GROMACS .gro file of C-alpha atoms in nm:
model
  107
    1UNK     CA    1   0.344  -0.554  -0.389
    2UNK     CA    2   0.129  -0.554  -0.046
    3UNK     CA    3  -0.046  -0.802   0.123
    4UNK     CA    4  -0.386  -0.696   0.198
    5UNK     CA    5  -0.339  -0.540   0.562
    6UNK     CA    6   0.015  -0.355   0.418
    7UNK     CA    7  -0.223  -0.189   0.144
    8UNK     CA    8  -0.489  -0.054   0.428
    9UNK     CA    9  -0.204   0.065   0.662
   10UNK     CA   10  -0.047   0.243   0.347
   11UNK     CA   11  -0.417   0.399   0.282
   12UNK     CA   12  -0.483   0.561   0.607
   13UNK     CA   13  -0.178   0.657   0.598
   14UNK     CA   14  -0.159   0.831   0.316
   15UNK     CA   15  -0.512   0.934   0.376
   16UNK     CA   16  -0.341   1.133   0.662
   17UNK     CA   17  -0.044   1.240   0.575
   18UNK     CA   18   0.178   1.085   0.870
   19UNK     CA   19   0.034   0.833   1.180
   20UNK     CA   20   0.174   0.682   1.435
   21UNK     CA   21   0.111   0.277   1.496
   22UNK     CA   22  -0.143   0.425   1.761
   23UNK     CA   23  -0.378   0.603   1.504
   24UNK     CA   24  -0.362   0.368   1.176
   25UNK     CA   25  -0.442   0.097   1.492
   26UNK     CA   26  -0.735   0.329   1.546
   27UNK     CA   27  -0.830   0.426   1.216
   28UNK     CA   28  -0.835   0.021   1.104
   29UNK     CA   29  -1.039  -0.051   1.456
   30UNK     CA   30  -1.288   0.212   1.323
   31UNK     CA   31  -1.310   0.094   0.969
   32UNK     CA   32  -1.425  -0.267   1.179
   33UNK     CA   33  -1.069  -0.450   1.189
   34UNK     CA   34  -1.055  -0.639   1.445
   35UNK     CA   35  -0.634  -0.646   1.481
   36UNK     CA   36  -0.391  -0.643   1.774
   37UNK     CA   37  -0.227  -0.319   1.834
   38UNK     CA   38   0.129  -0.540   1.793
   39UNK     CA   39   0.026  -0.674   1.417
   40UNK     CA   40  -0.025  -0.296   1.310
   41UNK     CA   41   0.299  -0.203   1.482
   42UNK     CA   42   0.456  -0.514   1.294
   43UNK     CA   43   0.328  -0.419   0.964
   44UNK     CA   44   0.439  -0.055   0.991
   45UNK     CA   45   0.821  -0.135   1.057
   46UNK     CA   46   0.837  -0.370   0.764
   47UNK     CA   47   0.692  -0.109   0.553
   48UNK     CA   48   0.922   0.110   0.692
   49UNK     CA   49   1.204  -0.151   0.645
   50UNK     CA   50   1.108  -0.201   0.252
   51UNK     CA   51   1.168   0.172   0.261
   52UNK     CA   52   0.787   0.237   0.150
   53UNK     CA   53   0.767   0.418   0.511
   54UNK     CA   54   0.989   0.689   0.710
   55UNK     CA   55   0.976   0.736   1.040
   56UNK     CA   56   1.073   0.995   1.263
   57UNK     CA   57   1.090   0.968   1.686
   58UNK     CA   58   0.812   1.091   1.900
   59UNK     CA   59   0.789   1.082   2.225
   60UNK     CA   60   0.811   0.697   2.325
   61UNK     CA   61   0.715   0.546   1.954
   62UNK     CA   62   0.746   0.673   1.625
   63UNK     CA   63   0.548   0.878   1.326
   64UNK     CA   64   0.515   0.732   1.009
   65UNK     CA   65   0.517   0.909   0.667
   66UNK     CA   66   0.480   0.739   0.308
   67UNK     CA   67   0.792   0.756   0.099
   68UNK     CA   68   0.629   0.794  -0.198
   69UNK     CA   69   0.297   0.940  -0.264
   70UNK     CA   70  -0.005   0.698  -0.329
   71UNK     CA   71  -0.009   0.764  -0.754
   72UNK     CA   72   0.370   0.734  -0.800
   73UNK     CA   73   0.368   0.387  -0.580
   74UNK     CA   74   0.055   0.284  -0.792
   75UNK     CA   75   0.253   0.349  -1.113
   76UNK     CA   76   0.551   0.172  -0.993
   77UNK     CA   77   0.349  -0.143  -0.852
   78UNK     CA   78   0.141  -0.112  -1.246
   79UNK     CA   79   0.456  -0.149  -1.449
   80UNK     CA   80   0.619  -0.393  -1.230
   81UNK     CA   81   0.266  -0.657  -1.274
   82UNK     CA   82   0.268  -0.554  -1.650
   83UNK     CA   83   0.652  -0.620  -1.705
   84UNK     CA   84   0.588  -0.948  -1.568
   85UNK     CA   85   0.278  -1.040  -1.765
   86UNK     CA   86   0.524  -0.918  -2.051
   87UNK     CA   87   0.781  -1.143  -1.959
   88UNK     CA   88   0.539  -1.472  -1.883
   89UNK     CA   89   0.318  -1.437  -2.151
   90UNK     CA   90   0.443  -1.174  -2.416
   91UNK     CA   91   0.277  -0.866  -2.594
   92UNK     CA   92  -0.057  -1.022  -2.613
   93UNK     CA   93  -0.112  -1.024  -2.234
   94UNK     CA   94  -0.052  -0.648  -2.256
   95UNK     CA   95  -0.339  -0.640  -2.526
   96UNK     CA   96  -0.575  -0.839  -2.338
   97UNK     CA   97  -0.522  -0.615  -2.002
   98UNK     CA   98  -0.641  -0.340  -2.201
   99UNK     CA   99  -0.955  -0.543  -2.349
  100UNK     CA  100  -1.058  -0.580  -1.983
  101UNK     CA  101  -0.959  -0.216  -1.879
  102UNK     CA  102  -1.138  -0.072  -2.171
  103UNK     CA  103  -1.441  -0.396  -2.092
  104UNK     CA  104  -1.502  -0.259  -1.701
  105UNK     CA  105  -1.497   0.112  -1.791
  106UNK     CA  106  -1.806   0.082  -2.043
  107UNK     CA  107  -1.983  -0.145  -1.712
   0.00000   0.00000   0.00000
């Protein structure tokens, strides 16, 4: 799963294609983050470490591209929460998701 600043870098970052620390940095700043340039750095080489990111040299730093694209992660991160409500709390948790699912589409 992501924390909550992993899961914007991996947005703009999919949003683009491939960044380097310099642009997401950028991209969050314009969005109204207010984050040093060394936290986005940090969060993009543990991304990269987790093997969600690749990164290939340029010039002094590094660009950045997503392993994976955003709907096969989003699959992958979806079975992973329901085979744990599975596992904690057994079929009917898997029938309730869907009551709330179903519940918010109609809103």
């Amino acid at each position: 799963m992501f924390s909550p600043l992993e899961a914007e870098v991996m947005r703009v970052i999919w949003r683009k294609g491939s960044a380097t620390v310099r642009e997401v940095w950028l991209a969050l700043r314009d969005d109204g983050k207010r984050l040093a340039y060394t936290t986005v750095m940090t969060v993009m080489v543990r991304l990269h470490e987790k093997g969600l990111l690749r990164r290939v040299k340029e010039g002094k730093g590094y660009r950045y591209f997503p392993t994976q694209p955003h709907e096969t992660l989003l699959r992958r991160f979806a079975m992973a929460v329901v085979d744990r409500l599975v596992a904690v709390f057994g079929e009917p948790a898997v029938s309730y998701l869907a009551e709330i699912v179903a519940e918010r589409r109609r809103r």
